mmCIF file of C-alpha atoms in Angstrom:
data_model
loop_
_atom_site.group_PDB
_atom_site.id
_atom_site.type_symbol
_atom_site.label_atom_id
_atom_site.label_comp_id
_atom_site.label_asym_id
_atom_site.label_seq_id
_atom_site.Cartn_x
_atom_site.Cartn_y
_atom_site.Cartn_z
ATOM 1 C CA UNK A 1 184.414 204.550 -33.281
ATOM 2 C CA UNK A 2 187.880 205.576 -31.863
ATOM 3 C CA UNK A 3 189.278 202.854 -29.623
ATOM 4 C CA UNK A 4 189.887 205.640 -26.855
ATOM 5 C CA UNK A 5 185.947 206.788 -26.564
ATOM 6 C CA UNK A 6 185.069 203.629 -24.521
ATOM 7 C CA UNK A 7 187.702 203.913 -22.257
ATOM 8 C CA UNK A 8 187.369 208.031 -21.972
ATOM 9 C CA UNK A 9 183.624 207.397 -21.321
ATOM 10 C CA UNK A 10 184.416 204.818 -18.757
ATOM 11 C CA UNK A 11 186.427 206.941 -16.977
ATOM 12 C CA UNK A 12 184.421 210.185 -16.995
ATOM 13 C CA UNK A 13 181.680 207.523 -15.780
ATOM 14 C CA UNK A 14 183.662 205.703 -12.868
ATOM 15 C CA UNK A 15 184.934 209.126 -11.535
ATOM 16 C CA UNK A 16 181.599 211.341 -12.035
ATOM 17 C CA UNK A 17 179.826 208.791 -10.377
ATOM 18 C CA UNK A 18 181.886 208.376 -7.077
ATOM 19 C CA UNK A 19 182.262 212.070 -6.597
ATOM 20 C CA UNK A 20 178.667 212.244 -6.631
ATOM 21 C CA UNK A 21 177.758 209.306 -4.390
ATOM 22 C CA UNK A 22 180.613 210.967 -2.247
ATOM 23 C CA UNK A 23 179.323 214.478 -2.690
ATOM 24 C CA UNK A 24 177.388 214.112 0.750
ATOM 25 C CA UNK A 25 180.565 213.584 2.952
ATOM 26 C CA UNK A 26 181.756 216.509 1.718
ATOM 27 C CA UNK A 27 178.829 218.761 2.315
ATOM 28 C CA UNK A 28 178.549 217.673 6.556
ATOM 29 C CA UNK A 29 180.699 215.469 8.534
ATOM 30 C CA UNK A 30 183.611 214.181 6.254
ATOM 31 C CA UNK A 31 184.621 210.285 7.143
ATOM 32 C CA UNK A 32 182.404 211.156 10.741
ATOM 33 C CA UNK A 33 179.075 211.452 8.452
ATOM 34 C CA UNK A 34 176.818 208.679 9.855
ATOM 35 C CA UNK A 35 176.683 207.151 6.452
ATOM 36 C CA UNK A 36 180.112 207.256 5.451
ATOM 37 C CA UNK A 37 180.058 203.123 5.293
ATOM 38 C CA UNK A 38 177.578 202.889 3.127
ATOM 39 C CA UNK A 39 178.760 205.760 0.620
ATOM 40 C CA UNK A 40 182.080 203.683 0.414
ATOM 41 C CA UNK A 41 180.745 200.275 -0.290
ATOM 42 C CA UNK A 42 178.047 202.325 -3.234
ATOM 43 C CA UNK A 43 181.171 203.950 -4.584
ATOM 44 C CA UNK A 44 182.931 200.301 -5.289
ATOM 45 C CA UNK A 45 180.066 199.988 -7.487
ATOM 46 C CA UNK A 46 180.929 202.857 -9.872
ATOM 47 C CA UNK A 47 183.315 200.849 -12.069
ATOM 48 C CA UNK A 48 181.105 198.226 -12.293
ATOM 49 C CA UNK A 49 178.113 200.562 -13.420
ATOM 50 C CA UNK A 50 180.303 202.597 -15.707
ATOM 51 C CA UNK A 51 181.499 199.171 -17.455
ATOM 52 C CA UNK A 52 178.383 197.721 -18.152
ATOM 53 C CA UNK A 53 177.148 201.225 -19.014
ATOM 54 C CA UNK A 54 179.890 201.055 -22.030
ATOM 55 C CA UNK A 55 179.403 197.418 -23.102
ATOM 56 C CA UNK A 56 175.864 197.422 -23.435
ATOM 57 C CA UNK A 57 175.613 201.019 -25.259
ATOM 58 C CA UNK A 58 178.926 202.239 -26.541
ATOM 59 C CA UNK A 59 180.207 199.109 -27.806
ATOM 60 C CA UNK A 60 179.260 197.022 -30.626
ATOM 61 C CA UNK A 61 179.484 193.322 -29.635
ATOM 62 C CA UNK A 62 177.818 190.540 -31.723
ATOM 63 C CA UNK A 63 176.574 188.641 -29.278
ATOM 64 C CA UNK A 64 175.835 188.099 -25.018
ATOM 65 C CA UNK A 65 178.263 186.274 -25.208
ATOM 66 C CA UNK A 66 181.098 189.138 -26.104
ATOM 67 C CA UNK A 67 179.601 191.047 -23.712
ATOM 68 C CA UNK A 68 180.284 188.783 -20.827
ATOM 69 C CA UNK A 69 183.861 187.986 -22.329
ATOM 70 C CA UNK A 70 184.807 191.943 -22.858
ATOM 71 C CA UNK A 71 183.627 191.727 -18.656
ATOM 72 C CA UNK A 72 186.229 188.728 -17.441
ATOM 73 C CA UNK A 73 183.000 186.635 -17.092
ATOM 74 C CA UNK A 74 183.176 184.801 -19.854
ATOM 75 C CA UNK A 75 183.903 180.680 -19.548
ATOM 76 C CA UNK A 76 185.859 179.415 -16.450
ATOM 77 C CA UNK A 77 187.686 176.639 -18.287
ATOM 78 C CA UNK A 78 189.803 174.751 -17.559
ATOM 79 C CA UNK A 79 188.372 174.217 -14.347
ATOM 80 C CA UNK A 80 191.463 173.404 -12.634
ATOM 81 C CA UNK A 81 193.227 176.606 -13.276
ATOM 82 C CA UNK A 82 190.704 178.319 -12.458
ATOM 83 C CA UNK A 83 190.399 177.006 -9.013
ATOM 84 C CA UNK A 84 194.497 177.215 -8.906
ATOM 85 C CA UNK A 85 193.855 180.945 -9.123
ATOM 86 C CA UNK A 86 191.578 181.301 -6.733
ATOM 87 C CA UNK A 87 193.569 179.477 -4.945
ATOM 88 C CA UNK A 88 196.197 182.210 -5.143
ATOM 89 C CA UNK A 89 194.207 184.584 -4.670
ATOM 90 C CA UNK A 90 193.026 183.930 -1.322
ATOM 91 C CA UNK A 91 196.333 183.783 -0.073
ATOM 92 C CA UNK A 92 198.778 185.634 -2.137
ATOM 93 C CA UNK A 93 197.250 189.254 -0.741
ATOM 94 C CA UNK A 94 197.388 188.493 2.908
ATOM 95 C CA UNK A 95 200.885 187.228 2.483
ATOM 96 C CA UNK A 96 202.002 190.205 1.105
ATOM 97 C CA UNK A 97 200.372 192.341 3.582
ATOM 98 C CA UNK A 98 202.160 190.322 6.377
ATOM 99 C CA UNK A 99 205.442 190.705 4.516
ATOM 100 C CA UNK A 100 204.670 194.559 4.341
ATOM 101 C CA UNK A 101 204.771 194.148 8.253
ATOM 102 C CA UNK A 102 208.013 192.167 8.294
ATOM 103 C CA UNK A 103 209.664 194.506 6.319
ATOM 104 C CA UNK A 104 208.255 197.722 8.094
ATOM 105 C CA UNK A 105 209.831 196.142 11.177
ATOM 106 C CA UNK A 106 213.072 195.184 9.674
ATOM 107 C CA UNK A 107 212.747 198.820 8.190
ATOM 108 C CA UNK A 108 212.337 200.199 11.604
ATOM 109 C CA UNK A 109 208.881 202.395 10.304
ATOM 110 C CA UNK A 110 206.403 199.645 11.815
ATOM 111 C CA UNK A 111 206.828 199.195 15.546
ATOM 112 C CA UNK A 112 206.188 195.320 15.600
ATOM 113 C CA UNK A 113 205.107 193.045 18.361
ATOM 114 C CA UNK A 114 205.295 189.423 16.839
ATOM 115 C CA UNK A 115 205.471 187.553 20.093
ATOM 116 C CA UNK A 116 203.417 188.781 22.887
ATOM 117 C CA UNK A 117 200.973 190.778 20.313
ATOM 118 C CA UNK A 118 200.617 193.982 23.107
ATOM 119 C CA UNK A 119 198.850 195.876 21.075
ATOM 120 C CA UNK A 120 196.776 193.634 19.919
ATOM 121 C CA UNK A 121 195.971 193.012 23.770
ATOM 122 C CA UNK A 122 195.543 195.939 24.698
ATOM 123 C CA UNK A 123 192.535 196.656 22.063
ATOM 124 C CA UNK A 124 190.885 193.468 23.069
ATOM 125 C CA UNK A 125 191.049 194.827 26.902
ATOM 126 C CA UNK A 126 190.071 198.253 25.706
ATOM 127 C CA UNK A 127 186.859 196.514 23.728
ATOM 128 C CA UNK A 128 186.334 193.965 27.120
ATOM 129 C CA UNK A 129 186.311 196.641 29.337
ATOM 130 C CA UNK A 130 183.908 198.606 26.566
ATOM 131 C CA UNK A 131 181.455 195.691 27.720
ATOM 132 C CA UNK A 132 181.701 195.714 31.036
ATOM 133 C CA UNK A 133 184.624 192.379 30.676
ATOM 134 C CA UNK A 134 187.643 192.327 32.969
ATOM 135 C CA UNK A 135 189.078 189.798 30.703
ATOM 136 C CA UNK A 136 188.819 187.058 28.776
ATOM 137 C CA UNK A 137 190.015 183.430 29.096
ATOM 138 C CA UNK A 138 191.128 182.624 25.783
ATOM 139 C CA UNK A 139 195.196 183.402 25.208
ATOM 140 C CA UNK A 140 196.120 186.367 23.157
ATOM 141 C CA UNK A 141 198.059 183.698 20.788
ATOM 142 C CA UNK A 142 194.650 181.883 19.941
ATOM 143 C CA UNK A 143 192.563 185.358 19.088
ATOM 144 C CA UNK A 144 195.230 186.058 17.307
ATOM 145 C CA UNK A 145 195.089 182.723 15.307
ATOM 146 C CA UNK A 146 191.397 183.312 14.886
ATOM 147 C CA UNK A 147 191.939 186.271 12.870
ATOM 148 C CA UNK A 148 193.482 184.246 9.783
ATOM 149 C CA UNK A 149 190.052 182.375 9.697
ATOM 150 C CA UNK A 150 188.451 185.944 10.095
ATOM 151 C CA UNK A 151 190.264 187.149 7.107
ATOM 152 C CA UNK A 152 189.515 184.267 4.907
ATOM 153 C CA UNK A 153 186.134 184.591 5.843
ATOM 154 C CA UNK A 154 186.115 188.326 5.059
ATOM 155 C CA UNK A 155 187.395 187.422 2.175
ATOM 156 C CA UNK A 156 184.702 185.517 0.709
ATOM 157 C CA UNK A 157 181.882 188.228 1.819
ATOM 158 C CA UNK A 158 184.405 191.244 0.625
ATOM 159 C CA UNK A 159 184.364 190.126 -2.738
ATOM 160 C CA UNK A 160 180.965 190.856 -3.375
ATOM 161 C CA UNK A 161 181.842 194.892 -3.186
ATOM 162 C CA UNK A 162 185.205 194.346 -4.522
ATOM 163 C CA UNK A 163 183.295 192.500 -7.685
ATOM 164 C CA UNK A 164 181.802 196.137 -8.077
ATOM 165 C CA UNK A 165 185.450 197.794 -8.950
ATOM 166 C CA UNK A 166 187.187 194.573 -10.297
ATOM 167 C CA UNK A 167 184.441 194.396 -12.812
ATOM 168 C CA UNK A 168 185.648 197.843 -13.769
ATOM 169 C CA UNK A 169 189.121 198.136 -13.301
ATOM 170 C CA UNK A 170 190.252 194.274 -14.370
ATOM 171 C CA UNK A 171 187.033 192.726 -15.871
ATOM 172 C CA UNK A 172 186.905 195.360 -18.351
ATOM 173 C CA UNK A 173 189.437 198.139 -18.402
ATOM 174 C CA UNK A 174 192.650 196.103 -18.372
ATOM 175 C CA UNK A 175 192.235 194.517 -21.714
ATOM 176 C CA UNK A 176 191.737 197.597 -23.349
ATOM 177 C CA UNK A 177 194.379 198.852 -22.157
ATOM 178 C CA UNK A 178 196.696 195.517 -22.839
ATOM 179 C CA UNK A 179 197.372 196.123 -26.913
ATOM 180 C CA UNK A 180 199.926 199.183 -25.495
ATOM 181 C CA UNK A 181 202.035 196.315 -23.439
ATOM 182 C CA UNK A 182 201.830 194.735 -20.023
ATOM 183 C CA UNK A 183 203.356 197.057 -17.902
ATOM 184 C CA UNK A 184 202.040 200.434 -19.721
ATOM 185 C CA UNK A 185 198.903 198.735 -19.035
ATOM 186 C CA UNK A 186 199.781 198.009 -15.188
ATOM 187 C CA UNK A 187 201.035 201.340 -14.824
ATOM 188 C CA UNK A 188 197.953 203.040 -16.392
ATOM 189 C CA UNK A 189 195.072 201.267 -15.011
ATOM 190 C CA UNK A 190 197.005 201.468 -11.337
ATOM 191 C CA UNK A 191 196.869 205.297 -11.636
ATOM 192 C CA UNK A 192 193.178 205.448 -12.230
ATOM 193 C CA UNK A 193 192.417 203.407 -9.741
ATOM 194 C CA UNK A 194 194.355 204.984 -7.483
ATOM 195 C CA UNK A 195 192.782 208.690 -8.935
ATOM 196 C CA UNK A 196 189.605 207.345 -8.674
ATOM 197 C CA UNK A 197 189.934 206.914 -4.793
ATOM 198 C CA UNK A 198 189.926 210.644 -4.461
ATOM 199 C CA UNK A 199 187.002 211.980 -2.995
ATOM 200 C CA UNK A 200 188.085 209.694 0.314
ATOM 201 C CA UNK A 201 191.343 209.889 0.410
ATOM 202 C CA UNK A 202 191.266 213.663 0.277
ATOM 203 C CA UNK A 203 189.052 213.414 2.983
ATOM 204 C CA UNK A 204 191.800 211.791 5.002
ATOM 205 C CA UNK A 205 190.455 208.297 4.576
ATOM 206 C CA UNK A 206 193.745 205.527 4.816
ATOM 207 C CA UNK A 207 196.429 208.205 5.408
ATOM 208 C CA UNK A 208 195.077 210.729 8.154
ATOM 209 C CA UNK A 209 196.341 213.845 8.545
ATOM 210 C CA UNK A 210 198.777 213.729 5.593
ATOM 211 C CA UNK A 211 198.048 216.416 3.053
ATOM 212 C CA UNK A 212 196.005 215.370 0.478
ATOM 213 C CA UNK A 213 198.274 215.632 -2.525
ATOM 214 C CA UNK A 214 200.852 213.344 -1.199
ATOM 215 C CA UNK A 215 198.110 211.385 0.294
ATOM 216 C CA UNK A 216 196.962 210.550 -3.067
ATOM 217 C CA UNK A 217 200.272 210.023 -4.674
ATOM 218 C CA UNK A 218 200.785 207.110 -1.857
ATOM 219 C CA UNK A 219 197.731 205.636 -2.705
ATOM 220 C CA UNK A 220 198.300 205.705 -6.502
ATOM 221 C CA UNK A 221 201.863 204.130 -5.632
ATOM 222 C CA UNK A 222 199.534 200.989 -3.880
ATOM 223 C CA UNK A 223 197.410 200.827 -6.381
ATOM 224 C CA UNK A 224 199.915 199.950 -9.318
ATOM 225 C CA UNK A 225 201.754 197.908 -7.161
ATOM 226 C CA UNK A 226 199.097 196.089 -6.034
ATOM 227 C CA UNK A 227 196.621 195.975 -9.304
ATOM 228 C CA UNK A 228 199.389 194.787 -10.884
ATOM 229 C CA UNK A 229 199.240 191.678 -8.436
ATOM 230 C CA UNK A 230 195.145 191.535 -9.594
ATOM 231 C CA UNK A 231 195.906 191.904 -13.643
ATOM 232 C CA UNK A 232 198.078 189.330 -13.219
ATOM 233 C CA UNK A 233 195.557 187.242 -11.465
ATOM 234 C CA UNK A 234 193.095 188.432 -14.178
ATOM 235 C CA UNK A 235 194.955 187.728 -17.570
ATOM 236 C CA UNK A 236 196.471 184.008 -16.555
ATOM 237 C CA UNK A 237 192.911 182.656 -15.027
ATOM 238 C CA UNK A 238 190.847 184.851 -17.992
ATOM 239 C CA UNK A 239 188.285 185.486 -15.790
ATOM 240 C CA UNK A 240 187.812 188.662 -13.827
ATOM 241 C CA UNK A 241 186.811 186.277 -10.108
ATOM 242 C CA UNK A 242 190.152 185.648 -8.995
ATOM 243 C CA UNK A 243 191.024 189.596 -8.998
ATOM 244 C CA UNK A 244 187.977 190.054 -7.028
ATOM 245 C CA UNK A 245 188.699 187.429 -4.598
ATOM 246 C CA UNK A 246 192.172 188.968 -4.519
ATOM 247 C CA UNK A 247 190.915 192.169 -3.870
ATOM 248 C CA UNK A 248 188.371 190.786 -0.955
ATOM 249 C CA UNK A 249 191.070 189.530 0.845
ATOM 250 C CA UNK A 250 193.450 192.255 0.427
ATOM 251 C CA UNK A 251 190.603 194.366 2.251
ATOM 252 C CA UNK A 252 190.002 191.739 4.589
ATOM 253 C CA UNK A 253 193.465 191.279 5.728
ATOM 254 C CA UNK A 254 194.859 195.059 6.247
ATOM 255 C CA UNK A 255 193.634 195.008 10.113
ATOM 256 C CA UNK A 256 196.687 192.703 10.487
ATOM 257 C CA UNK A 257 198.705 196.088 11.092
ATOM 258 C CA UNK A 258 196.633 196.510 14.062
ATOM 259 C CA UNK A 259 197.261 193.208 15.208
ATOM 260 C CA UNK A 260 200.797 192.839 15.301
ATOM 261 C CA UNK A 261 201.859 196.191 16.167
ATOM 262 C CA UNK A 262 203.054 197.279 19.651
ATOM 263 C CA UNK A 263 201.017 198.839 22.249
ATOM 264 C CA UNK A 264 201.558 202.483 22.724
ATOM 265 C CA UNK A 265 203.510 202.896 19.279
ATOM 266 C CA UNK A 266 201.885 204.871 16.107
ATOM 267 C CA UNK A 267 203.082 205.011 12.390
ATOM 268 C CA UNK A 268 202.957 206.256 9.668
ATOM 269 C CA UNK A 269 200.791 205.038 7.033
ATOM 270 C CA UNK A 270 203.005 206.988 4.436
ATOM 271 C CA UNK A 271 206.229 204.792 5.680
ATOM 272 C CA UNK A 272 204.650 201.632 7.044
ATOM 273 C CA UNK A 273 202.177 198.461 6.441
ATOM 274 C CA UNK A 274 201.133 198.062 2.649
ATOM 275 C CA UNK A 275 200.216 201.747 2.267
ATOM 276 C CA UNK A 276 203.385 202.916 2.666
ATOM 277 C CA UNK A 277 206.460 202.374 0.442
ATOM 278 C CA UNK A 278 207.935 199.871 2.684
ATOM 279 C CA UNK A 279 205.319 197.628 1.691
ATOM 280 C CA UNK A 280 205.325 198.245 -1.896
ATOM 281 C CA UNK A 281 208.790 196.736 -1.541
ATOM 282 C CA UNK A 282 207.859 192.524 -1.810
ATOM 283 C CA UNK A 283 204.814 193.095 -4.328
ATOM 284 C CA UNK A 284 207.156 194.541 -6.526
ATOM 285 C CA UNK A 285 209.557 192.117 -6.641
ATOM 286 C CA UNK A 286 206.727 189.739 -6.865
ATOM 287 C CA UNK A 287 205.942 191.470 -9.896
ATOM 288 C CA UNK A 288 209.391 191.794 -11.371
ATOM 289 C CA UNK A 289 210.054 188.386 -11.132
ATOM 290 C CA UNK A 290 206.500 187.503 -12.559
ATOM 291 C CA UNK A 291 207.267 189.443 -15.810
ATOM 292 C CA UNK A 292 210.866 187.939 -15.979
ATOM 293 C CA UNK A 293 209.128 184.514 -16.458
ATOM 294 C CA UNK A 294 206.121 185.595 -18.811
ATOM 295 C CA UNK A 295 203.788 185.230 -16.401
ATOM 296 C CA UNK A 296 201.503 187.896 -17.653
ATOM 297 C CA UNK A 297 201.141 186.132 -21.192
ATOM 298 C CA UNK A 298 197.627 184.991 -21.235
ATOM 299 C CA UNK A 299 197.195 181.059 -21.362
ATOM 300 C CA UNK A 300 198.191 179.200 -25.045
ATOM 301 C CA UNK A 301 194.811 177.903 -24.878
ATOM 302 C CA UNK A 302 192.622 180.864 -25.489
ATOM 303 C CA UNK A 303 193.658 184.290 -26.369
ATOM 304 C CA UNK A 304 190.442 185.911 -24.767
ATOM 305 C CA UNK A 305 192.336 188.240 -22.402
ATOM 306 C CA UNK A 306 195.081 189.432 -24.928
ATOM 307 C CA UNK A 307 195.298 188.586 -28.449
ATOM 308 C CA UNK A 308 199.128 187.788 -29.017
ATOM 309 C CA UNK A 309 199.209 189.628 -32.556
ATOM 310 C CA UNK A 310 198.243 192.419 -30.518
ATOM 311 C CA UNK A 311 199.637 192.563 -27.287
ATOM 312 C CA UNK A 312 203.290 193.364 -27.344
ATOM 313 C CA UNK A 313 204.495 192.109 -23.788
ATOM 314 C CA UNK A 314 206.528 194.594 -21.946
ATOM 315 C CA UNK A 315 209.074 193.731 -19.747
ATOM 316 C CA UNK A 316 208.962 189.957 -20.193
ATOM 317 C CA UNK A 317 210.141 187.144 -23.008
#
């Protein structure tokens, strides 16, 4: 069997499948369909299905135990490291989200409020008033505090629907795509991903009113950005967890935009926050310097990830 029919198959799975669980949103009510939240977390799920469709029936593995390997859940030793990345991966995404904001501000395309958080205020009064509140006694400063404990605990319960791509996307597809070099590997995987959001983001789901093409060209500029981040979580831990935790909290921490920006100002998601290419700006030099240093080799230990004799690193010594 060619080495492309997996992946080809895995692809024609992932995308068939999400168009289909989408298909509904198209036919009545768009991102307003009563059910839209529930299509979106079943669609996470189609890289997930479409990977364990291929390892189980297209192809040949010895044993369980290759199976679970070719997935990123293979063995989680050395413990330590591990944990380290998981570690990372809690609070490497938020941080870059934040710094997204910083620079949008600096950047003048995010209209920032960093010290009296207005807007932030002024949707807590809107959702006080919503209830019947005039106010509340808690300062502005602590609820905004409490939303870095929100996001770490969104975090946690986000991963469980971000397992459902990750198992896809870095659990299985990365590796296969790793014997043509790191970063033609980044690159590719980053544009499927960010193809494979299509039947939302057309819809105007993260990006509005923009037209849809260029829409979908900002989101495929996240997504390699950003999965880059996640492979590199994924190929120095082995394991596929610490991408999915990575990819929880990246979810969980985007409403920070809506925290710290000022009341009565808009932006756009095109220019500003980690959609836009202002906040592709620190990831990438995150990942620049990350290749510089070879830290996308996989660990001396075990090969499991990327087989050195095979894997001709791109970009880095």
């Amino acid at each position: 069997m060619r080495k492309t029919v997996p992946i080809t198959i895995f692809v024609l799975l992932s995308f068939g499948l999400s168009w289909l669980i989408a298909l509904p949103l198209w036919l009545g009510g768009g991102l307003a369909n009563p059910f839209f939240t529930l299509v979106a977390l079943a669609i996470m799920f189609t890289p997930a299905i479409a990977a364990l469709v291929v390892v189980f029936f297209v192809e040949k593995h010895p044993d369980g135990r290759s199976r679970w390997r070719a997935l990123g859940l293979g063995s989680v030793r050395p413990v330590g490291r591990f944990l380290r990345y998981l570690a990372l991966a809690l609070v490497v995404p938020p941080a870059l989200i934040l710094a997204a904001l910083l620079v949008g501000a600096v950047t003048g395309v995010y209209p920032a409020d960093f010290v009296n958080f207005s807007g932030f205020q002024e949707t807590v009064d809107a959702q006080l008033e919503a209830l019947g509140q005039a106010s509340v006694a808690v300062p502005i400063g602590i609820l905004v505090a409490a939303q870095f404990i929100n996001v770490a605990i969104g975090a946690v319960i986000n991963t469980i629907p971000a397992f459902g791509e990750e198992l896809g996307w870095r659990g299985w597809l990365l590796p296969k795509l790793l014997p043509l070099g790191v970063v033609p590997a980044i690159l590719i995987s980053g544009v499927i991903w960010g193809l494979w959001h299509a039947p939302l983001i057309l819809l105007g789901y993260n990006y509005g009113a923009v037209p849809g093409g260029l829409a979908l060209a900002a989101m495929v500029g996240m997504t390699i950005v950003i999965g880059a981040v996640f492979s590199w979580l994924r190929i120095r831990s082995e394991s596929v967890w610490p991408a999915a935790l990575a990819h929880g909290a990246f979810n969980a921490a985007v409403g920070f935009s809506l925290v710290f920006v000022m009341a009565g100002e808009t932006f756009s998601p095109l220019n500003a926050t980690i959609l836009g290419w202002t906040g592709w700006l620190v990831p990438l030099v995150l990942v620049i310097v990350l290749l510089a240093t070879g830290q996308f080799r996989a660990p001396a230990t075990r090969q499991s990830v990327a087989p050195v004799e095979s894997v001709p690193v791109a970009g880095s010594e």
